[in-house]
XYZ file of C-alpha atoms in Angstrom:
668
model
C 119.309 105.611 86.695
C 116.258 103.619 85.543
C 112.736 105.036 85.153
C 110.294 102.176 84.678
C 107.181 104.120 83.685
C 106.097 104.729 80.096
C 105.861 108.371 79.104
C 103.140 107.729 76.519
C 101.117 105.995 79.223
C 101.537 108.983 81.540
C 100.335 111.300 78.768
C 97.248 109.182 78.045
C 96.388 109.147 81.737
C 96.764 112.932 81.928
C 94.692 113.429 78.749
C 92.007 110.694 78.868
C 90.170 112.141 75.886
C 92.977 111.071 73.519
C 92.444 108.007 71.355
C 95.631 106.236 70.118
C 95.946 105.428 66.415
C 98.146 102.952 64.473
C 101.045 104.307 62.355
C 103.708 102.733 60.162
C 107.252 103.821 60.794
C 107.417 105.416 57.335
C 104.483 107.655 58.342
C 106.143 108.627 61.630
C 109.324 109.506 59.754
C 107.416 111.799 57.411
C 105.560 113.509 60.305
C 108.755 113.955 62.290
C 110.625 115.511 59.375
C 107.721 117.849 58.625
C 107.624 119.030 62.257
C 111.386 119.646 62.219
C 111.131 121.505 58.893
C 108.459 123.783 60.347
C 110.871 124.713 63.155
C 113.646 125.412 60.633
C 111.318 127.593 58.561
C 110.003 129.592 61.527
C 111.289 132.764 63.208
C 110.726 132.021 66.917
C 112.802 129.881 69.293
C 110.595 126.917 70.220
C 111.128 124.113 72.690
C 111.990 120.883 70.829
C 112.162 117.453 72.468
C 113.048 114.375 70.390
C 113.305 110.820 71.711
C 115.093 108.598 69.118
C 114.727 105.192 70.820
C 118.305 104.132 70.043
C 121.606 105.729 69.113
C 121.559 104.225 65.598
C 118.440 106.243 64.734
C 119.941 109.361 66.307
C 123.027 109.128 64.064
C 120.876 109.163 60.916
C 119.714 112.766 61.554
C 122.749 114.431 63.157
C 122.873 117.190 60.540
C 119.212 118.060 61.154
C 119.694 118.298 64.906
C 122.630 120.652 64.383
C 120.416 122.913 62.251
C 117.679 122.849 64.895
C 120.197 123.874 67.548
C 121.004 126.938 65.456
C 117.319 127.974 65.667
C 116.707 127.491 69.397
C 118.652 126.939 72.637
C 115.935 124.643 73.999
C 116.729 121.441 72.018
C 116.705 118.103 73.895
C 117.639 114.785 72.199
C 117.164 111.491 74.070
C 118.411 108.004 73.074
C 119.767 104.840 74.603
C 123.546 104.491 74.037
C 125.000 101.842 71.722
C 128.498 103.112 70.945
C 129.333 106.757 71.577
C 126.094 108.462 72.603
C 126.062 110.076 76.040
C 125.062 113.114 78.085
C 126.235 116.389 76.548
C 125.382 120.056 75.958
C 127.060 120.981 72.667
C 125.385 122.181 70.483
C 122.190 120.781 72.030
C 121.350 118.766 75.107
C 121.730 115.004 74.760
C 120.271 112.721 77.411
C 121.225 109.044 77.552
C 118.669 106.779 79.223
C 118.918 103.194 80.368
C 118.349 100.376 77.854
C 115.595 99.021 80.108
C 113.715 102.324 80.060
C 110.346 102.074 78.204
C 111.553 104.994 76.053
C 113.547 102.472 74.019
C 110.212 101.328 72.557
C 108.744 104.824 72.106
C 108.990 107.548 69.455
C 108.483 111.184 70.534
C 108.772 114.529 68.784
C 107.387 117.543 70.698
C 107.504 121.142 69.494
C 106.140 124.068 71.534
C 106.528 127.600 70.134
C 104.823 130.928 70.461
C 102.768 130.537 67.284
C 102.329 126.770 67.047
C 102.685 123.480 68.883
C 102.698 119.843 67.793
C 103.115 116.477 69.478
C 103.973 113.042 68.092
C 104.054 110.345 70.785
C 103.985 106.639 69.916
C 105.265 103.328 71.124
C 106.077 100.260 69.048
C 103.301 97.701 68.903
C 104.290 94.953 71.368
C 102.919 92.114 69.218
C 105.083 93.119 66.236
C 108.389 93.860 67.938
C 109.826 90.508 66.811
C 109.130 88.805 63.504
C 108.159 85.218 63.072
C 111.424 83.297 62.587
C 109.730 81.102 60.008
C 108.886 84.121 57.817
C 111.077 86.606 55.993
C 112.397 89.526 58.124
C 110.023 92.475 58.308
C 111.012 95.666 56.464
C 112.065 98.446 58.838
C 109.666 100.997 57.315
C 106.750 98.594 57.841
C 107.134 98.461 61.629
C 103.942 99.573 63.353
C 103.494 102.026 66.216
C 100.523 102.986 68.384
C 100.066 106.544 69.660
C 98.898 110.080 68.956
C 99.770 112.958 66.660
C 98.147 116.335 67.271
C 98.416 120.123 66.869
C 96.599 120.602 70.183
C 98.762 123.017 72.220
C 97.447 121.727 75.528
C 98.398 118.140 74.695
C 101.775 119.249 73.325
C 102.537 121.276 76.470
C 101.425 118.403 78.697
C 103.772 116.011 76.877
C 106.611 118.546 77.065
C 105.971 119.009 80.784
C 106.206 115.267 81.422
C 109.385 114.972 79.326
C 111.110 117.910 81.056
C 110.438 116.347 84.440
C 112.035 113.105 83.229
C 115.021 114.966 81.790
C 115.731 116.543 85.198
C 115.668 113.079 86.703
C 118.326 111.863 84.256
C 120.366 115.081 84.332
C 119.682 117.054 87.557
C 122.216 119.773 86.686
C 119.888 120.870 83.829
C 117.232 121.950 86.365
C 117.778 125.669 85.839
C 117.539 125.364 82.024
C 114.494 123.117 82.281
C 112.842 125.594 84.650
C 113.079 128.271 81.970
C 111.376 125.950 79.500
C 108.665 125.046 81.998
C 107.970 128.709 82.597
C 107.361 129.011 78.868
C 104.871 126.143 78.592
C 103.118 125.868 82.003
C 100.714 128.748 81.346
C 99.399 126.867 78.318
C 98.731 123.564 80.101
C 95.517 124.726 81.785
C 94.536 127.533 79.417
C 92.564 127.592 76.218
C 94.344 128.950 73.144
C 93.616 128.888 69.470
C 94.749 125.835 67.534
C 97.755 125.912 65.212
C 97.046 126.662 61.575
C 97.845 123.328 59.799
C 98.500 124.851 56.365
C 102.286 125.473 56.625
C 102.790 122.115 58.298
C 100.818 120.366 55.578
C 102.958 122.009 52.911
C 106.093 120.788 54.642
C 104.666 117.293 54.959
C 103.697 117.120 51.272
C 107.154 118.326 50.252
C 108.786 115.633 52.352
C 106.455 112.955 51.019
C 107.229 114.002 47.428
C 110.942 113.826 48.124
C 110.451 110.402 49.685
C 108.468 109.272 46.663
C 111.286 110.397 44.354
C 113.822 108.479 46.410
C 111.519 105.476 46.382
C 111.209 105.582 42.583
C 114.967 105.897 42.276
C 115.374 102.871 44.528
C 112.831 100.951 42.433
C 114.780 101.780 39.254
C 117.981 100.554 40.853
C 116.230 97.387 41.976
C 114.820 96.877 38.465
C 118.279 97.391 36.942
C 119.791 94.942 39.390
C 117.003 92.446 38.705
C 117.576 92.732 34.952
C 121.297 92.253 35.467
C 120.716 89.191 37.640
C 118.225 87.813 35.084
C 120.769 88.091 32.284
C 123.561 86.637 34.386
C 121.279 83.801 35.499
C 120.218 83.126 31.892
C 123.800 82.827 30.726
C 124.763 80.832 33.809
C 121.869 78.457 33.112
C 123.044 78.117 29.505
C 126.515 77.271 30.768
C 125.107 74.640 33.101
C 122.940 73.108 30.383
C 125.773 72.878 27.890
C 129.513 73.327 27.712
C 129.284 73.934 23.979
C 130.728 77.424 23.268
C 128.401 77.869 20.271
C 125.329 77.316 22.432
C 126.571 79.580 25.237
C 127.487 82.452 22.905
C 124.247 82.069 20.945
C 122.160 82.384 24.117
C 124.258 85.283 25.438
C 123.996 87.401 22.279
C 120.212 86.969 22.086
C 119.577 87.653 25.787
C 121.841 90.701 25.864
C 120.513 92.214 22.648
C 116.862 91.798 23.637
C 117.338 93.035 27.213
C 119.098 96.250 26.182
C 116.977 96.899 23.103
C 120.084 97.598 21.046
C 120.062 97.728 17.257
C 122.744 95.068 16.971
C 124.684 92.906 19.421
C 127.799 91.044 18.298
C 129.900 88.545 20.209
C 132.997 87.188 18.529
C 135.973 85.163 19.646
C 139.426 86.482 18.890
C 142.966 86.693 20.197
C 145.073 89.787 20.640
C 147.274 88.862 17.672
C 144.420 88.170 15.227
C 144.197 90.384 12.162
C 140.537 89.627 11.357
C 137.702 87.521 12.704
C 134.463 86.118 11.345
C 131.238 87.336 12.956
C 129.334 84.212 14.004
C 127.029 85.348 16.831
C 124.657 88.263 16.258
C 121.399 89.727 17.494
C 119.899 92.318 15.146
C 116.583 94.152 15.177
C 114.182 93.417 12.290
C 114.844 95.566 9.261
C 118.467 96.264 10.199
C 121.592 95.236 8.274
C 122.955 91.846 9.413
C 126.717 91.398 9.705
C 126.685 87.698 10.532
C 129.248 85.716 8.563
C 131.223 88.820 7.549
C 134.963 89.241 8.065
C 135.477 91.915 10.750
C 138.798 93.824 10.797
C 140.835 93.761 14.015
C 144.404 94.767 13.247
C 143.223 97.764 11.195
C 140.427 98.584 13.655
C 141.535 101.571 15.806
C 138.710 101.007 18.306
C 139.662 97.364 18.824
C 143.341 98.272 19.153
C 142.568 100.923 21.779
C 140.540 98.446 23.833
C 143.412 95.986 23.484
C 145.870 98.622 24.730
C 143.821 99.911 27.652
C 142.223 96.558 28.545
C 139.020 98.483 29.313
C 135.653 98.895 27.646
C 135.233 101.798 25.222
C 132.174 103.844 24.318
C 132.001 105.789 21.036
C 129.159 108.323 21.206
C 129.279 109.278 17.501
C 130.922 106.562 15.415
C 130.590 108.251 12.039
C 132.211 111.472 13.277
C 134.956 109.771 15.305
C 138.430 110.857 14.099
C 139.845 107.369 14.689
C 137.556 106.020 11.984
C 139.663 107.788 9.358
C 142.527 105.353 10.031
C 140.746 102.406 8.373
C 138.941 102.697 5.049
C 137.584 99.135 5.405
C 136.066 99.961 8.787
C 134.569 103.152 7.360
C 132.742 101.103 4.741
C 131.310 98.768 7.389
C 130.234 101.607 9.692
C 128.360 103.341 6.865
C 126.881 100.092 5.528
C 125.617 99.003 8.966
C 124.551 102.557 9.924
C 126.443 102.439 13.233
C 125.840 105.658 15.172
C 126.926 104.701 18.698
C 129.247 101.876 19.630
C 130.139 100.061 22.843
C 133.045 97.584 22.931
C 133.526 95.391 26.006
C 136.412 92.873 25.973
C 136.256 89.379 27.432
C 139.440 88.808 29.443
C 140.669 85.861 31.441
C 143.878 86.185 33.456
C 145.190 88.882 31.129
C 144.351 86.932 27.966
C 141.837 88.254 25.444
C 139.150 85.700 24.608
C 136.785 87.801 22.521
C 134.708 90.960 22.306
C 131.123 92.082 22.914
C 129.996 94.885 20.591
C 126.745 96.812 20.855
C 125.621 99.046 17.972
C 122.881 101.666 17.833
C 121.527 103.205 14.649
C 119.696 106.048 16.451
C 121.199 109.560 16.350
C 123.878 110.046 19.049
C 121.770 112.548 21.036
C 118.905 110.031 21.326
C 120.894 107.064 22.624
C 123.349 107.426 25.498
C 124.669 104.361 27.287
C 124.217 104.675 31.042
C 126.806 103.533 33.567
C 124.448 100.842 34.853
C 123.994 99.425 31.342
C 127.724 99.441 30.654
C 128.333 97.765 34.009
C 125.752 95.143 33.064
C 127.445 94.406 29.727
C 130.823 94.245 31.481
C 129.462 91.704 33.974
C 127.980 89.615 31.158
C 131.290 89.729 29.268
C 133.037 88.379 32.372
C 130.520 85.525 32.593
C 130.973 84.703 28.921
C 134.753 84.667 29.360
C 134.400 82.201 32.220
C 132.062 80.089 30.083
C 134.585 79.976 27.248
C 137.366 78.917 29.610
C 135.133 76.202 31.076
C 134.214 74.982 27.611
C 137.873 74.940 26.589
C 138.793 73.088 29.776
C 136.064 70.546 29.058
C 137.342 70.117 25.504
C 140.903 69.739 26.789
C 139.671 67.163 29.279
C 137.968 65.273 26.467
C 141.173 65.394 24.436
C 143.149 64.192 27.425
C 140.705 61.334 27.934
C 141.071 60.414 24.261
C 144.838 60.491 24.609
C 144.601 58.260 27.670
C 142.358 55.891 25.732
C 144.877 55.889 22.887
C 147.667 55.145 25.349
C 145.655 52.294 26.803
C 145.049 50.948 23.307
C 148.742 51.330 22.523
C 149.578 49.447 25.710
C 147.229 46.636 24.728
C 148.696 46.539 21.226
C 152.215 46.568 22.638
C 151.457 43.596 24.860
C 149.807 41.692 22.009
C 152.525 42.467 19.455
C 155.502 41.889 21.724
C 153.878 38.723 23.006
C 153.459 37.459 19.474
C 156.577 38.897 17.822
C 158.940 37.834 20.604
C 157.371 34.552 21.648
C 157.145 33.114 18.122
C 160.817 33.603 17.117
C 161.998 32.620 20.585
C 160.050 29.377 20.305
C 161.531 28.720 16.864
C 165.063 29.479 18.039
C 164.601 27.253 21.082
C 163.319 24.345 18.978
C 166.190 24.676 16.483
C 168.845 24.825 19.202
C 167.303 21.885 21.119
C 167.226 19.850 17.902
C 170.880 20.613 17.148
C 171.845 19.726 20.729
C 169.819 16.535 21.082
C 170.584 15.139 17.635
C 174.339 15.409 16.928
C 174.025 12.972 14.040
C 171.637 15.271 12.156
C 172.406 15.576 8.451
C 174.497 18.673 7.593
C 171.817 19.958 5.228
C 169.194 19.837 8.008
C 171.607 21.423 10.478
C 172.094 24.320 8.036
C 168.320 24.771 7.773
C 168.034 24.829 11.564
C 170.791 27.442 11.896
C 169.359 29.610 9.123
C 165.909 29.518 10.729
C 167.348 30.473 14.144
C 169.371 33.328 12.616
C 166.349 34.610 10.685
C 164.163 34.718 13.765
C 166.957 36.332 15.802
C 167.159 39.065 13.134
C 163.392 39.462 13.347
C 163.663 40.041 17.113
C 166.529 42.490 16.623
C 164.490 44.558 14.162
C 161.547 44.644 16.557
C 163.691 45.917 19.424
C 165.475 48.361 17.099
C 162.136 49.809 15.962
C 161.049 50.293 19.554
C 164.271 52.125 20.404
C 164.162 54.251 17.231
C 160.586 55.404 17.810
C 161.334 56.146 21.451
C 164.325 58.313 20.514
C 162.311 60.170 17.877
C 159.355 60.889 20.165
C 161.535 61.990 23.074
C 163.673 64.294 20.912
C 166.974 62.598 21.820
C 168.341 62.817 18.277
C 170.771 65.298 16.773
C 169.723 66.227 13.252
C 172.427 66.997 10.691
C 170.763 68.694 7.759
C 172.784 69.157 4.570
C 172.152 69.470 0.806
C 171.937 65.984 -0.747
C 171.001 64.553 -4.127
C 167.792 62.582 -3.736
C 169.073 59.976 -6.229
C 171.880 58.995 -3.847
C 169.461 58.467 -0.957
C 167.181 56.343 -3.166
C 170.111 54.192 -4.264
C 171.171 53.594 -0.664
C 167.621 52.625 0.297
C 167.402 50.204 -2.663
C 170.701 48.651 -1.626
C 169.423 48.109 1.919
C 166.210 46.499 0.676
C 168.033 44.094 -1.607
C 170.454 43.152 1.169
C 167.564 42.399 3.550
C 165.746 40.207 1.031
C 168.599 38.213 -0.542
C 166.615 34.971 -0.327
C 163.290 36.402 -1.492
C 161.899 37.340 -4.875
C 161.141 41.057 -4.851
C 158.649 42.977 -6.997
C 160.082 44.996 -9.870
C 161.275 48.356 -8.471
C 161.781 51.442 -10.661
C 163.114 54.843 -9.585
C 162.337 57.914 -11.692
C 164.300 60.829 -10.225
C 164.577 63.862 -12.569
C 168.157 64.816 -13.292
C 167.526 68.538 -12.730
C 165.738 68.011 -9.401
C 166.938 70.493 -6.715
C 169.035 69.151 -3.876
C 167.160 68.050 -0.768
C 167.972 69.844 2.503
C 167.766 66.836 4.829
C 169.566 64.534 7.208
C 170.608 61.840 4.747
C 170.782 58.976 7.219
C 167.190 59.456 8.330
C 165.863 60.080 4.820
C 167.380 56.746 3.729
C 165.628 55.198 6.770
C 162.273 56.548 5.565
C 162.778 55.350 1.998
C 163.931 51.912 3.166
C 160.921 51.428 5.434
C 158.472 52.567 2.748
C 160.070 50.232 0.225
C 160.116 47.378 2.744
C 156.454 47.963 3.455
C 155.626 48.025 -0.272
C 157.540 44.789 -0.867
C 155.772 43.146 2.036
C 152.292 43.715 0.581
C 153.104 43.361 -3.134
C 153.417 40.032 -4.954
C 156.688 39.144 -6.665
C 155.164 39.809 -10.072
C 153.981 43.256 -8.943
C 155.654 46.616 -9.427
C 156.933 49.430 -7.186
C 157.730 52.943 -8.473
C 159.678 55.736 -6.806
C 158.990 59.238 -8.176
C 160.014 62.736 -7.148
C 158.958 66.215 -8.244
C 159.080 69.841 -7.184
C 156.023 70.506 -5.014
C 156.651 74.207 -4.346
C 159.463 76.729 -4.276
C 161.077 75.130 -1.239
C 159.577 71.630 -1.146
C 160.032 68.324 -2.962
C 157.423 65.587 -3.065
C 158.517 61.933 -3.137
C 156.115 59.059 -3.794
C 156.490 55.289 -3.375
C 153.692 53.528 -5.264
C 153.005 49.791 -5.407
C 150.494 47.527 -7.117
C 149.889 45.442 -4.009
C 147.089 44.791 -1.584
C 145.928 48.397 -1.147
C 144.283 50.044 1.832
C 140.650 50.664 2.620
C 140.082 54.456 2.171
C 138.515 54.617 5.656
C 141.799 53.418 7.160
C 144.152 55.825 5.365
C 144.205 58.211 8.345
C 145.245 55.463 10.770
C 148.102 53.719 8.970
C 150.711 56.032 10.534
C 149.593 55.306 14.100
C 151.830 53.241 16.334
C 151.169 49.474 16.257
C 148.588 49.844 13.501
C 148.104 46.534 11.719
C 145.867 46.548 8.664
C 145.032 42.860 9.236
C 144.908 43.006 13.028
C 147.724 42.521 15.483
C 147.488 38.745 15.702
C 145.751 37.736 12.462
C 148.167 38.989 9.833
C 149.863 36.971 7.182
C 152.904 39.253 6.987
C 155.460 40.030 9.634
C 156.187 43.392 11.201
C 155.570 45.420 14.336
C 153.274 48.139 13.037
C 155.921 50.756 13.923
C 157.500 51.353 10.506
C 155.094 54.022 9.241
C 154.928 55.656 12.689
C 158.724 56.002 12.547
C 158.477 57.463 9.037
C 155.950 60.059 10.204
C 158.157 61.145 13.095
C 161.198 61.482 10.828
C 159.376 63.460 8.111
C 157.858 65.823 10.694
C 161.289 66.468 12.177
C 162.588 67.171 8.672
C 159.877 69.812 8.257
C 157.634 67.968 5.789
C 154.474 65.905 5.936
C 153.561 62.350 4.964
C 150.288 60.788 3.839
C 148.894 57.743 2.027
C 146.471 57.307 -0.851
C 144.736 54.215 -2.205
C 141.738 53.403 -4.360
C 140.824 50.471 -2.151
C 141.502 46.777 -1.770
C 143.835 45.162 -4.310
C 144.354 48.470 -6.121
C 147.751 49.365 -4.739
C 148.968 52.040 -2.341
C 150.935 55.248 -2.822
C 152.919 56.800 0.013
C 153.659 60.534 -0.309
C 156.014 62.725 1.700
C 157.503 66.177 1.295
C 160.944 67.479 2.298
C 162.739 70.791 2.075
C 164.877 71.611 -0.955
C 167.371 74.339 -1.845
C 166.332 76.836 -4.505
C 169.208 76.280 -6.940
C 168.972 72.894 -8.629
C 172.208 70.965 -9.210
C 173.862 71.206 -12.623
C 172.745 68.266 -14.772
C 175.462 65.681 -15.218
C 175.588 62.635 -17.452
C 175.254 59.722 -15.067
C 176.170 56.142 -15.884
C 173.433 54.482 -17.896
C 172.524 52.194 -15.004
C 172.685 54.880 -12.244
C 175.099 52.691 -10.290
C 176.502 53.710 -6.904
C 179.310 52.025 -4.970
C 178.316 50.943 -1.467
C 180.646 49.671 1.250
C 180.312 45.981 2.076
C 177.809 45.597 -0.822
C 178.094 44.881 -4.445
C 176.966 47.532 -6.954
C 173.208 48.048 -7.007
C 171.140 49.221 -9.975
C 168.277 51.624 -9.336
C 166.081 49.270 -11.354
C 165.793 46.165 -9.213
C 164.099 42.970 -10.303
């Protein structure tokens, strides 16, 4: 059933002396609640009619309507249905009207009792029912209504009379109940009675307004807290966007957080779960307070840190100096007393179950004067999450940079490989081809010249074999396809074998003078002998290559530590620029350039030595004073603790080698 007339319009026509006023919705809410409170505080059984516009507004005050129904049997609630609202009589009368009824735009609260009466009748301003789509949405409490509010009993009874007639139109079976209500109010419609005393109503209205003001202040505080939280998060997010440098991000975060919370001290430090201590690098501290920046902060012996690590949750210590857990660490006790830490908040920075660091907030005020609120702790927790994300992003960026560097190195290695293989393979192949063509095309060549041609071809074939062998050796070492057989060996034997190999490789060349000084009581080396000989041979070959025939090469060994030996191969040759010492062990490194060198080689020898020494558990490095001042190669290897018993060796330190004549450790 649809009633097309406006009830507020009918009332204004029946009472032409009334002058409508403008009200905000917040004002109507306060007036409505005050009128309902006056009913709840009274002793009579008044008639109450409430029109809620829509079901959603009706649902907001269900508990109040139930209380009103306990005070009077004449309670009528009207609304347009949206979900579950409908006609009903328990515990009060509900009347559902059509969505096209003008009541959907009107707000009515009518109370008629024996001692008082009040009427609130308004309709929403038609020009403000919809907001401008180009502007922000209007706040609900700022909606404006036009109508009347009065204590006049005659007006209140007239409005009630009009409403009761409309109720019987919507629900005819309520006619008998409505008739009883009409009998109560009709005598007052045309009579003159004293006006309602406004004092009690005013008290109720002021009480409601005060309660609303309190709720408003509480909402403002929540908004301010949320705004502060968003400001801090935005500040740190902006720092992350400006820079992926962890130092910059953590520096901004510690300052912003410390200043925003007004804490005595704010610390942010990076650490892992297994760390025993950490150094405090990022700190905000109030003027006049003890600074802890740069100090070593205990972690393993810190019971608070360990508890956070175990629970994976933040922890608040309300009285640090009196906390029983503090007695477990004397070092931490000293720091707490030195820094005057009264209250403590620890918030971990986690990422996928991995600890990245910790945020610590200290207060030097007495515990009863400083209590961390849940909103503040939640704020710190949110900031810690942002910092953790920032650290992961920074680490990812650093890893990406490292990966790019590795790709650049691979590209450089590829270029070097092409240049070196092109030069090292093409040159001997050309020589071999020329020699073989000469031998084939000139059968009458003198025997002496034929021998030269064959020797040259064999030499260059050996050069190609060594190049390919170095490639295969380095590939096997880097891929881990080698079985290592470690055993105790005398270093002197390995040196002798390496010297024998060098002399066999350079039978037709004049070598520098080589001396080996291996102490007789040197402990045995715990190594794979075959690969150690390979290292010594390549170092000696390299030294011979860059040292003139009248130069000198020395091999020395000593005990470096309880379990390590240090071996050095020093020459008096060309030397290395100090700026290049860190690069000589890179693959394809050529001190003269890949294609401009005066000595042969692939640039893989020292790279192979580094791989072998690392697999043996030692390290290798080079030292040089500069050009033409010689080079010394150092490497360390494991030894056994008990040195071998000194024996009287032959005076020349000779060793018998298969397929070779005896070699002296002092080679010319």
